[in-house]
Amino acid sequence: MPTIKKESFGKLSDGQEASVYTLRNTKGNELKVTDYGARIVSMRFRDKSFTNRFVLKNYPDVSGYEKDDAAGIVYVDGATDFSKIIWKSEQTLEGVKFTAEINGKSAEILYSVSNDNEISIKYKAKGAADISTQLVFSADALPDTNIKVFDEAATTGKISGKNVYSILDKPAEVEFVEGMFGYDIGCPIDYYETGLKNAADILSDAANILLQVYATQNNLHVEEVDGGFAIKTSGTKSADGEITSQTVYILKNRK
């Protein structure tokens, strides 16, 4: 499991102090998350030449995220209310867990990272119909991207415009290697029992980086945005009224 470090992330305009947590694996790759809006603020990936690549649109402190309603945003029932508050935070054996409640709606997000550069986002919500996260990937770090979506049309091509894809309802096909979640007993990702499915492969030829997306959800939102592209995944209500879903991103050096 990664090491976890907590630091100050600056102050909001109302004077509240925000914190940032850095999850680092043994390969030197990092995931940074903040308690302001339970947002992912940075993914650092080392390529084959050991060059650090920061693949997300990011800001140096919390003030940038206070002004940005796109980067690392969390939506509950389509609104951004939960992204504009400080969440309760807790370090766990799996990673960093954030919880919050607004007007009878409660939300929980657990972030984890593995030694095989798997980034797991587990969602839970009650009193709401939907919870989703949106990550904005930088075109500077991942230029010239091609997407392969695991939908009925087997969609391939450049990321362009705004699209919602219906992911095939098939179990994920994963080649397990040492270091991946699910490879060892007790890891926080089980690709089969949790219902994760292949959602998309996104390849940057120029950067020689492959981004794989797995999701338990049925829909994948992919949008071309200024300076890059955004991926949004969401969970929908189960029969018992609770939302439980998961998204996994894997960054790989292209073979």
Short mmCIF file of C-alpha atoms in Angstrom, two decimals:
data_model
loop_
_atom_site.label_atom_id
_atom_site.label_comp_id
_atom_site.label_asym_id
_atom_site.label_seq_id
_atom_site.Cartn_x
_atom_site.Cartn_y
_atom_site.Cartn_z
CA MET A 1 0.00 0.00 0.00
CA PRO A 2 1.14 3.61 -0.55
CA THR A 3 2.45 6.04 2.00
CA ILE A 4 0.07 8.88 2.90
CA LYS A 5 1.14 12.41 3.85
CA LYS A 6 -1.16 15.23 5.00
CA GLU A 7 -0.26 18.90 4.43
CA SER A 8 -1.88 22.33 4.39
CA PHE A 9 -3.45 23.27 1.04
CA GLY A 10 -4.06 26.94 1.81
CA LYS A 11 -7.11 28.88 2.88
CA LEU A 12 -10.49 29.46 1.25
CA SER A 13 -11.87 32.97 0.78
CA ASP A 14 -13.89 32.56 4.02
CA GLY A 15 -10.73 31.71 5.97
CA GLN A 16 -11.25 27.95 6.28
CA GLU A 17 -8.09 25.87 6.11
CA ALA A 18 -7.96 23.11 3.49
CA SER A 19 -5.71 20.05 3.56
CA VAL A 20 -4.17 17.94 0.82
CA TYR A 21 -3.24 14.26 1.13
CA THR A 22 -0.47 12.73 -0.99
CA LEU A 23 -0.70 8.99 -1.67
CA ARG A 24 2.60 7.72 -3.10
CA ASN A 25 3.39 4.19 -4.26
CA THR A 26 6.81 2.53 -4.32
CA LYS A 27 7.33 3.52 -7.97
CA GLY A 28 7.23 7.20 -7.04
CA ASN A 29 3.84 7.84 -8.62
CA GLU A 30 1.52 10.10 -6.65
CA LEU A 31 -2.15 10.87 -6.19
CA LYS A 32 -3.12 14.08 -4.38
CA VAL A 33 -6.60 14.61 -2.94
CA THR A 34 -8.01 17.49 -0.92
CA ASP A 35 -10.74 17.69 1.70
CA TYR A 36 -12.13 20.73 -0.13
CA GLY A 37 -14.87 19.08 -2.17
CA ALA A 38 -13.18 15.66 -1.81
CA ARG A 39 -11.44 16.41 -5.09
CA ILE A 40 -8.53 14.73 -6.83
CA VAL A 41 -6.10 17.56 -7.48
CA SER A 42 -3.10 15.82 -9.03
CA MET A 43 -1.86 12.56 -10.57
CA ARG A 44 1.89 12.28 -11.05
CA PHE A 45 3.03 9.48 -13.33
CA ARG A 46 6.63 8.52 -14.17
CA ASP A 47 7.12 7.46 -17.77
CA LYS A 48 9.74 5.07 -19.17
CA SER A 49 12.43 7.75 -19.03
CA PHE A 50 11.53 8.47 -15.36
CA THR A 51 10.15 11.87 -16.33
CA ASN A 52 7.36 13.07 -14.04
CA ARG A 53 4.12 13.75 -15.91
CA PHE A 54 1.28 15.55 -14.16
CA VAL A 55 -1.69 14.27 -16.14
CA LEU A 56 -4.49 16.37 -14.60
CA LYS A 57 -5.32 20.02 -14.87
CA ASN A 58 -4.20 21.29 -11.47
CA TYR A 59 -3.55 24.31 -9.27
CA PRO A 60 -0.87 24.89 -6.61
CA ASP A 61 -3.33 25.50 -3.76
CA VAL A 62 -7.01 25.40 -2.86
CA SER A 63 -7.78 28.90 -4.16
CA GLY A 64 -7.62 27.63 -7.75
CA TYR A 65 -10.18 24.91 -7.06
CA GLU A 66 -12.48 27.35 -5.28
CA LYS A 67 -12.76 29.24 -8.57
CA ASP A 68 -12.89 26.19 -10.88
CA ASP A 69 -16.17 24.28 -11.25
CA ALA A 70 -14.68 21.59 -13.50
CA ALA A 71 -11.38 20.21 -12.20
CA GLY A 72 -11.84 17.24 -9.88
CA ILE A 73 -15.46 18.19 -9.29
CA VAL A 74 -17.92 16.06 -7.32
CA TYR A 75 -21.60 16.19 -8.25
CA VAL A 76 -24.50 14.97 -6.09
CA ASP A 77 -27.80 14.95 -7.97
CA GLY A 78 -26.11 17.00 -10.68
CA ALA A 79 -25.26 19.90 -8.33
CA THR A 80 -21.84 21.11 -7.18
CA ASP A 81 -22.82 21.89 -3.56
CA PHE A 82 -20.64 19.10 -2.15
CA SER A 83 -17.64 20.39 -4.10
CA LYS A 84 -17.70 23.72 -2.28
CA ILE A 85 -17.36 22.52 1.30
CA ILE A 86 -14.67 20.97 3.49
CA TRP A 87 -15.35 17.23 3.92
CA LYS A 88 -14.45 15.18 6.97
CA SER A 89 -11.35 13.14 6.22
CA GLU A 90 -9.92 9.88 7.54
CA GLN A 91 -6.86 7.84 6.64
CA THR A 92 -7.68 4.14 6.32
CA LEU A 93 -5.81 0.97 5.41
CA GLU A 94 -7.11 1.40 1.85
CA GLY A 95 -6.37 5.10 1.39
CA VAL A 96 -8.13 8.37 2.25
CA LYS A 97 -11.88 8.51 2.95
CA PHE A 98 -13.98 11.67 2.78
CA THR A 99 -17.54 12.06 4.12
CA ALA A 100 -20.04 14.93 4.02
CA GLU A 101 -23.74 15.64 4.48
CA ILE A 102 -25.95 18.44 3.11
CA ASN A 103 -29.72 18.74 3.59
CA GLY A 104 -30.25 15.06 4.37
CA LYS A 105 -28.00 13.84 1.57
CA SER A 106 -24.81 12.06 2.64
CA ALA A 107 -21.83 11.17 0.50
CA GLU A 108 -18.64 9.16 0.95
CA ILE A 109 -15.62 8.86 -1.34
CA LEU A 110 -12.63 6.58 -0.77
CA TYR A 111 -9.46 7.16 -2.80
CA SER A 112 -6.76 4.48 -3.14
CA VAL A 113 -3.65 3.92 -5.25
CA SER A 114 -1.72 0.70 -5.92
CA ASN A 115 1.84 -0.15 -6.93
CA ASP A 116 0.59 -0.84 -10.46
CA ASN A 117 -0.69 2.76 -10.73
CA GLU A 118 -4.34 1.83 -10.26
CA ILE A 119 -6.33 4.76 -8.89
CA SER A 120 -9.57 3.64 -7.26
CA ILE A 121 -12.55 5.89 -6.49
CA LYS A 122 -15.27 4.26 -4.40
CA TYR A 123 -18.54 6.14 -4.06
CA LYS A 124 -21.36 5.88 -1.54
CA ALA A 125 -24.40 8.11 -1.12
CA LYS A 126 -27.73 8.13 0.68
CA GLY A 127 -30.74 10.37 0.13
CA ALA A 128 -29.56 11.17 -3.39
CA ALA A 129 -30.27 9.74 -6.83
CA ASP A 130 -26.78 10.18 -8.24
CA ILE A 131 -23.17 10.87 -7.30
CA SER A 132 -20.37 11.42 -9.80
CA THR A 133 -16.83 12.72 -10.16
CA GLN A 134 -15.21 14.51 -13.07
CA LEU A 135 -11.49 14.58 -13.78
CA VAL A 136 -9.96 16.98 -16.29
CA PHE A 137 -6.88 15.55 -18.02
CA SER A 138 -4.26 17.90 -19.43
CA ALA A 139 -3.59 17.95 -23.17
CA ASP A 140 -0.03 19.05 -22.40
CA ALA A 141 0.62 15.79 -20.53
CA LEU A 142 -1.55 13.57 -22.76
CA PRO A 143 -1.49 15.11 -26.25
CA ASP A 144 -2.85 13.53 -29.42
CA THR A 145 -5.23 11.17 -27.60
CA ASN A 146 -7.25 8.37 -29.17
CA ILE A 147 -10.13 6.70 -27.33
CA LYS A 148 -11.50 3.17 -27.55
CA VAL A 149 -14.84 2.83 -25.79
CA PHE A 150 -16.25 -0.54 -24.77
CA ASP A 151 -19.78 0.19 -25.99
CA GLU A 152 -22.08 -1.50 -28.54
CA ALA A 153 -20.52 0.46 -31.40
CA ALA A 154 -16.95 -0.29 -30.25
CA THR A 155 -16.33 3.44 -30.66
CA THR A 156 -12.81 4.55 -31.56
CA GLY A 157 -11.30 7.84 -32.64
CA LYS A 158 -10.15 11.20 -31.33
CA ILE A 159 -11.83 12.73 -28.31
CA SER A 160 -14.12 15.37 -29.74
CA GLY A 161 -17.17 17.24 -28.51
CA LYS A 162 -19.33 15.94 -25.67
CA ASN A 163 -20.38 12.29 -25.60
CA VAL A 164 -22.16 9.84 -23.29
CA TYR A 165 -21.35 6.18 -23.94
CA SER A 166 -23.32 3.18 -22.71
CA ILE A 167 -20.71 0.72 -21.47
CA LEU A 168 -21.20 -2.95 -22.28
CA ASP A 169 -22.56 -4.86 -19.31
CA LYS A 170 -19.74 -7.41 -19.29
CA PRO A 171 -17.25 -8.29 -16.54
CA ALA A 172 -13.89 -6.57 -16.82
CA GLU A 173 -11.15 -8.37 -18.69
CA VAL A 174 -8.00 -7.72 -16.69
CA GLU A 175 -4.55 -9.23 -16.94
CA PHE A 176 -3.38 -9.28 -13.34
CA VAL A 177 0.24 -8.52 -12.53
CA GLU A 178 2.02 -8.31 -9.21
CA GLY A 179 1.30 -5.01 -7.49
CA MET A 180 -2.26 -4.63 -8.76
CA PHE A 181 -5.25 -4.36 -6.48
CA GLY A 182 -7.04 -7.69 -6.59
CA TYR A 183 -3.81 -9.61 -7.19
CA ASP A 184 -3.38 -10.18 -3.46
CA ILE A 185 -6.05 -11.00 -0.90
CA GLY A 186 -7.18 -7.98 1.07
CA CYS A 187 -6.60 -5.34 -1.61
CA PRO A 188 -9.40 -2.77 -2.10
CA ILE A 189 -10.23 -3.59 -5.74
CA ASP A 190 -11.93 -6.79 -6.77
CA TYR A 191 -12.56 -6.48 -10.50
CA TYR A 192 -15.02 -9.36 -10.54
CA GLU A 193 -17.01 -9.26 -7.32
CA THR A 194 -17.63 -5.49 -7.47
CA GLY A 195 -18.91 -5.60 -11.05
CA LEU A 196 -16.21 -3.47 -12.66
CA LYS A 197 -16.38 -3.33 -16.46
CA ASN A 198 -14.01 -2.18 -19.18
CA ALA A 199 -15.12 1.39 -19.93
CA ALA A 200 -12.43 2.92 -22.16
CA ASP A 201 -8.79 2.87 -23.21
CA ILE A 202 -7.27 6.28 -23.92
CA LEU A 203 -3.90 6.31 -25.64
CA SER A 204 -1.59 9.27 -26.05
CA ASP A 205 0.81 8.35 -28.84
CA ALA A 206 2.93 11.43 -28.29
CA ALA A 207 3.39 10.72 -24.56
CA ASN A 208 3.43 6.91 -24.97
CA ILE A 209 0.96 6.65 -22.09
CA LEU A 210 -2.15 4.48 -21.90
CA LEU A 211 -5.00 5.45 -19.57
CA GLN A 212 -7.42 2.59 -18.87
CA VAL A 213 -10.81 3.25 -17.32
CA TYR A 214 -12.91 0.64 -15.50
CA ALA A 215 -16.31 1.36 -13.97
CA THR A 216 -19.25 -0.30 -12.28
CA GLN A 217 -21.51 2.37 -13.78
CA ASN A 218 -23.34 2.00 -17.08
CA ASN A 219 -22.50 5.38 -18.58
CA LEU A 220 -19.22 7.09 -19.37
CA HIS A 221 -19.18 10.83 -20.08
CA VAL A 222 -16.21 12.05 -22.14
CA GLU A 223 -15.89 15.67 -23.21
CA GLU A 224 -13.33 17.75 -25.04
CA VAL A 225 -12.61 20.82 -22.91
CA ASP A 226 -10.27 23.76 -23.06
CA GLY A 227 -6.76 22.46 -22.48
CA GLY A 228 -7.63 18.76 -22.49
CA PHE A 229 -10.51 16.36 -21.93
CA ALA A 230 -12.86 15.49 -19.06
CA ILE A 231 -14.07 12.08 -17.90
CA LYS A 232 -17.16 11.86 -15.72
CA THR A 233 -18.47 8.67 -14.13
CA SER A 234 -21.44 8.33 -11.84
CA GLY A 235 -23.31 5.86 -9.67
CA THR A 236 -27.07 5.34 -9.66
CA LYS A 237 -29.40 4.36 -6.84
CA SER A 238 -29.77 0.69 -5.94
CA ALA A 239 -32.95 -1.03 -4.81
CA ASP A 240 -32.22 -0.27 -1.13
CA GLY A 241 -31.82 3.45 -1.86
CA GLU A 242 -28.04 3.56 -1.40
CA ILE A 243 -25.55 4.34 -4.14
CA THR A 244 -22.43 2.19 -4.16
CA SER A 245 -20.16 2.29 -7.18
CA GLN A 246 -16.51 2.41 -8.19
CA THR A 247 -14.26 3.79 -10.91
CA VAL A 248 -10.67 2.69 -11.51
CA TYR A 249 -8.10 4.55 -13.60
CA ILE A 250 -4.83 2.84 -14.57
CA LEU A 251 -1.86 4.72 -16.03
CA LYS A 252 0.60 2.62 -18.03
CA ASN A 253 3.66 3.13 -20.14
CA ARG A 254 2.77 2.04 -23.65
CA LYS A 255 4.47 -1.24 -24.59
#
